[in-house]
Coordinates of C-alpha atoms in Angstrom, one line a residue:
M137 CA -11.1 21.1 16.2
A138 CA -13.2 24.2 15.7
A139 CA -11.0 25.7 18.6
L140 CA -8.0 25.4 16.4
P141 CA -7.1 28.7 14.7
G142 CA -7.9 29.0 10.9
I143 CA -9.0 25.0 10.9
E144 CA -12.5 24.6 9.5
P145 CA -13.7 20.8 10.1
L146 CA -15.6 19.7 6.7
R147 CA -16.2 15.7 7.0
L148 CA -14.7 13.1 9.5
V149 CA -13.6 10.4 7.3
R150 CA -12.0 8.0 9.9
D151 CA -12.2 7.6 13.7
R152 CA -10.1 4.7 15.2
P153 CA -8.3 4.1 18.2
D154 CA -4.8 4.8 16.4
R155 CA -6.0 8.1 14.4
L156 CA -8.8 10.3 13.3
V157 CA -8.8 11.7 9.7
M158 CA -10.7 14.8 8.8
Q159 CA -11.2 16.8 5.7
I160 CA -10.8 20.3 6.5
R161 CA -10.0 24.0 5.3
L162 CA -6.9 25.6 6.6
D163 CA -7.0 29.3 6.4
G164 CA -9.7 28.6 3.7
R165 CA -7.9 26.2 1.6
P166 CA -8.7 22.4 1.3
A167 CA -6.4 20.2 3.4
W168 CA -6.8 16.9 5.4
L169 CA -6.0 16.5 9.1
K170 CA -4.5 13.4 10.6
Q171 CA -4.5 13.1 14.3
F172 CA -2.2 10.7 15.7
R173 CA -3.6 8.8 19.1
G174 CA -0.5 6.5 19.7
P175 CA 1.5 6.3 23.0
D176 CA 3.9 9.3 21.5
P177 CA 1.7 11.4 19.2
A178 CA 4.2 14.0 19.2
A179 CA 7.0 11.3 17.9
S180 CA 4.3 10.2 15.3
V181 CA 3.9 13.6 13.9
A182 CA 7.5 14.3 13.9
Q183 CA 8.5 11.0 11.9
A184 CA 5.5 11.4 9.3
Q185 CA 6.4 15.0 8.8
A186 CA 10.0 13.8 8.1
R187 CA 9.1 11.1 6.0
L188 CA 6.9 13.2 3.7
H189 CA 9.6 15.9 3.1
Q190 CA 12.2 13.0 2.7
A191 CA 9.8 11.5 -0.1
A192 CA 8.9 15.1 -1.7
Q193 CA 12.6 15.5 -2.0
V194 CA 13.6 12.2 -3.7
L195 CA 10.4 12.2 -5.9
G196 CA 11.0 15.9 -7.4
Q197 CA 7.3 17.0 -7.0
D198 CA 6.7 16.9 -10.8
L199 CA 5.4 14.0 -12.1
D200 CA 5.8 12.0 -9.1
A201 CA 4.9 13.6 -5.9
V202 CA 3.6 13.3 -2.4
A203 CA 0.9 15.5 -0.9
P204 CA 3.2 17.6 1.5
P205 CA 2.6 18.8 4.9
L206 CA 1.1 22.2 5.5
L207 CA 1.0 22.5 9.0
A208 CA 2.3 20.2 12.2
L209 CA 1.1 20.6 15.8
P210 CA 3.0 18.1 17.5
E211 CA 1.6 18.8 21.0
R212 CA -2.0 18.0 19.9
G213 CA -0.6 14.8 17.8
I214 CA -2.0 16.8 14.5
L215 CA -0.3 16.7 10.8
I216 CA -2.2 19.0 8.0
T217 CA -1.4 17.9 4.4
A218 CA -2.2 19.2 1.2
P219 CA -4.8 17.5 -0.9
A220 CA -3.8 15.3 -3.6
P221 CA -4.9 16.6 -7.2
G222 CA -6.8 14.3 -9.4
R223 CA -8.8 11.2 -8.9
P224 CA -8.1 8.2 -6.8
I225 CA -6.2 5.3 -9.0
A226 CA -9.0 3.1 -7.6
H227 CA -11.5 5.0 -9.3
L228 CA -9.6 4.9 -12.5
L229 CA -8.7 1.1 -12.4
A230 CA -12.3 0.4 -11.8
A231 CA -13.6 2.0 -15.3
A232 CA -10.2 0.9 -17.3
G233 CA -10.3 -1.7 -20.2
E234 CA -7.3 -4.1 -20.0
T235 CA -5.1 -2.0 -21.8
A236 CA -5.4 1.4 -20.0
R237 CA -5.3 -1.0 -16.7
A238 CA -2.1 -2.2 -17.6
V239 CA -0.8 1.2 -18.4
L240 CA -2.1 2.5 -14.9
I241 CA -0.4 -0.2 -12.7
A242 CA 2.9 0.3 -14.9
R243 CA 2.4 4.3 -14.0
I244 CA 2.4 3.0 -10.4
G245 CA 5.5 0.9 -10.8
A246 CA 7.5 4.0 -12.1
W247 CA 6.2 5.9 -9.4
L248 CA 7.9 3.4 -6.8
R249 CA 10.7 2.9 -8.8
Q250 CA 11.4 7.0 -8.5
L251 CA 10.7 6.8 -4.7
A252 CA 13.1 4.1 -4.3
A253 CA 15.9 5.3 -6.7
A254 CA 18.3 7.2 -4.4
T255 CA 18.2 4.6 -1.5
R256 CA 18.3 1.3 -3.2
A257 CA 20.8 -1.2 -1.8
R258 CA 21.3 -5.1 -1.3
G259 CA 20.6 -6.8 2.2
A260 CA 19.9 -10.2 3.4
F261 CA 16.2 -11.5 3.3
G262 CA 14.7 -13.1 6.5
P263 CA 11.4 -15.1 5.7
R264 CA 11.5 -16.1 9.4
F265 CA 10.1 -12.5 10.2
W266 CA 7.1 -12.6 7.9
L267 CA 6.2 -16.2 8.8
D268 CA 6.3 -15.2 12.5
G269 CA 3.8 -12.3 11.8
I270 CA 1.8 -14.4 9.8
E271 CA 1.6 -17.3 12.4
A272 CA 1.0 -14.9 15.0
R273 CA -2.3 -13.4 13.1
I274 CA -3.4 -17.1 12.3
A275 CA -3.0 -17.8 16.3
A276 CA -5.4 -14.6 16.8
A277 CA -8.1 -14.8 14.3
S278 CA -11.2 -16.2 15.1
G279 CA -14.4 -16.8 12.9
R280 CA -16.7 -19.7 11.4
W281 CA -16.1 -18.3 8.2
I282 CA -12.1 -19.2 8.0
D283 CA -11.2 -22.1 6.1
R284 CA -8.7 -23.7 8.3
G285 CA -7.8 -26.1 6.0
L286 CA -7.1 -23.5 3.1
V287 CA -5.2 -21.3 5.7
A288 CA -3.2 -24.4 7.0
E289 CA -2.1 -25.7 3.2
H290 CA -1.3 -22.2 2.3
L291 CA 1.2 -21.9 5.4
R292 CA 2.7 -25.2 4.6
R293 CA 3.6 -23.9 1.3
M294 CA 4.8 -20.8 2.5
R295 CA 7.1 -22.5 5.2
A296 CA 8.8 -25.0 2.3
E297 CA 9.3 -21.7 -0.1
A298 CA 10.8 -19.8 2.8
V299 CA 13.7 -22.5 3.1
P300 CA 15.8 -21.7 -0.1
L301 CA 15.0 -17.7 0.5
R302 CA 17.0 -17.8 3.9
G303 CA 19.6 -15.2 3.8
A304 CA 19.0 -14.5 0.2
S305 CA 19.8 -11.2 -1.5
V306 CA 16.9 -9.1 -1.3
E307 CA 16.8 -5.2 -2.9
R308 CA 15.9 -2.6 -0.6
G309 CA 14.7 1.0 -1.0
L310 CA 12.5 3.7 0.3
C311 CA 9.1 2.5 -0.2
H312 CA 5.3 3.9 0.5
G313 CA 4.5 1.2 3.1
D314 CA 0.9 0.9 2.0
L315 CA 1.0 1.1 -1.8
T316 CA -2.5 0.8 -3.1
P317 CA -4.6 2.5 -5.6
D318 CA -6.6 4.1 -2.7
N319 CA -3.4 6.0 -1.7
L320 CA -2.4 7.2 -5.2
F321 CA -4.1 10.2 -7.1
A322 CA -3.8 10.9 -10.8
D323 CA -4.4 14.3 -12.7
E324 CA -3.2 15.4 -16.1
H325 CA -0.4 17.4 -15.4
R326 CA 0.3 18.0 -19.3
P327 CA -1.6 16.8 -22.0
G328 CA -1.5 12.9 -22.1
V329 CA 1.2 12.8 -19.1
L330 CA -0.3 11.6 -15.7
R331 CA 1.0 13.0 -12.5
L332 CA 0.6 10.5 -9.5
T333 CA 0.6 12.0 -5.9
A334 CA 0.8 9.8 -2.9
I335 CA -1.1 10.0 0.3
D336 CA -0.9 8.1 3.7
M337 CA 2.9 8.0 3.8
Q338 CA 3.3 7.8 7.1
G339 CA 4.4 4.3 7.3
A340 CA 7.0 5.1 4.6
T341 CA 10.5 3.5 5.3
E342 CA 13.3 1.5 3.6
M343 CA 12.4 -2.0 3.0
A344 CA 12.2 -4.8 0.3
L345 CA 11.0 -3.2 -2.8
A346 CA 8.7 -6.2 -3.4
R347 CA 6.7 -5.6 -0.2
D348 CA 5.2 -2.4 -1.9
M349 CA 4.6 -4.5 -5.1
A350 CA 3.1 -7.5 -3.4
R351 CA 0.7 -5.1 -1.6
L352 CA -0.3 -3.6 -4.8
L353 CA -0.9 -6.8 -6.5
V354 CA -2.9 -8.6 -3.8
W355 CA -5.0 -5.4 -3.4
L356 CA -5.6 -5.7 -7.1
E357 CA -6.5 -9.2 -7.3
S358 CA -8.6 -9.1 -3.9
R359 CA -11.3 -6.9 -5.8
R360 CA -11.3 -9.0 -8.8
R361 CA -14.9 -10.1 -9.3
R362 CA -14.3 -12.7 -12.0
P363 CA -11.4 -15.3 -11.9
P364 CA -8.8 -14.2 -14.4
A365 CA -7.8 -16.4 -17.4
R366 CA -4.2 -16.9 -16.4
T367 CA -2.2 -16.3 -13.5
R368 CA 1.0 -16.2 -12.1
D369 CA 1.6 -16.3 -8.1
G370 CA -2.1 -16.4 -7.6
I371 CA -2.1 -12.7 -9.6
A372 CA -3.8 -12.1 -12.7
L373 CA -1.0 -12.5 -15.4
A374 CA -1.7 -8.9 -16.9
D375 CA -1.6 -7.3 -13.8
W376 CA 1.6 -9.1 -12.8
Q377 CA 3.5 -8.6 -16.1
A378 CA 2.2 -4.9 -16.0
L379 CA 4.1 -4.2 -12.9
T380 CA 7.1 -6.4 -13.0
G381 CA 7.6 -5.5 -16.5
V382 CA 8.5 -1.8 -15.7
P383 CA 12.3 -1.2 -16.6
G384 CA 14.6 -0.9 -13.6
L385 CA 11.9 -1.6 -10.9
L386 CA 12.6 -5.2 -9.7
A387 CA 15.7 -7.7 -10.8
Q388 CA 15.0 -10.9 -12.1
D389 CA 16.3 -12.5 -8.9
Q390 CA 13.8 -10.8 -6.7
L391 CA 10.7 -12.8 -7.9
P392 CA 10.9 -15.5 -5.4
V393 CA 10.8 -12.9 -2.9
L394 CA 7.9 -11.2 -4.5
R395 CA 6.0 -14.3 -4.9
F396 CA 6.8 -15.2 -0.9
L397 CA 5.5 -11.8 0.1
I398 CA 2.4 -12.0 -2.4
G399 CA 1.8 -15.2 -0.4
D400 CA 2.2 -13.5 3.4
L401 CA -0.2 -10.4 2.2
M402 CA -2.9 -12.9 0.4
L403 CA -3.2 -14.7 3.8
A404 CA -3.1 -11.4 5.9
Y405 CA -5.8 -9.9 3.8
Y406 CA -7.9 -13.1 4.0
L407 CA -7.7 -13.2 7.8
D408 CA -8.9 -9.3 7.8
S409 CA -11.9 -9.7 5.4
A410 CA -14.4 -11.1 8.2
R411 CA -17.0 -8.3 7.0
Q412 CA -15.8 -8.6 3.2
P413 CA -17.2 -11.8 1.8
G414 CA -16.7 -10.8 -2.1
R415 CA -13.0 -9.8 -1.3
R416 CA -12.6 -13.2 0.9
R417 CA -13.8 -15.1 -2.2
A418 CA -11.3 -13.6 -4.3
L419 CA -8.6 -14.1 -2.1
A420 CA -9.5 -18.0 -1.5
R421 CA -9.4 -18.5 -5.2
A422 CA -6.0 -16.7 -5.6

């Protein structure tokens, strides 16, 4: 990286077979560098750049924003983006009381509503797609820590609930693709008014709005240290209500789809928790 003009590496954040992420300075300014390592890195850069531009245009870059691209080097599989201002929502949630937590969750829902606004459309839901995916994960999962009885019962219930959802109406729109509090930053744009800026949107696509919502809710529940007093679909009722109560975000007929996708992500997260016993306990409880 040091050989690239104007780029000063600062900190390696992630180094995986599929991508590298690094904090850098670009011509003296703070920035983030992502290097794609898939079969066609140049195409990945072009796709990610296009999605960021689309999201920025839809969001308007005022109170709802995305960290914009600054420089693309497709021949090297590199995309450089601006840093998101403020603090990760995850940090704010960790320090928030019940009322502030509900406000933050609702604010994330309002951000998603704005992102999806221009592309909302109805289609047909295909639960078999999700069942096939989770069944493949179960087949590939290994480890003595896995409660096979719990997994089997959870899958049985998902299969039963999939039956009435076949071909059901599903509301789609442009979504983040990985809507978690780690990927959203908040800063006080104006006194008392939070601006939300998203990062890691290379997976943004038009899909069921309930999918992004389910990911957020399962992420929140998987980090809960103590059982909530009341739940809905395995999620703390207060969190569930804060998100689903955002006006205009999700129609009432979509709640069974949301429940099914919560179940899918709970099981997926559980099977990925080999090195996270605390998170695994929360998911098993949920």
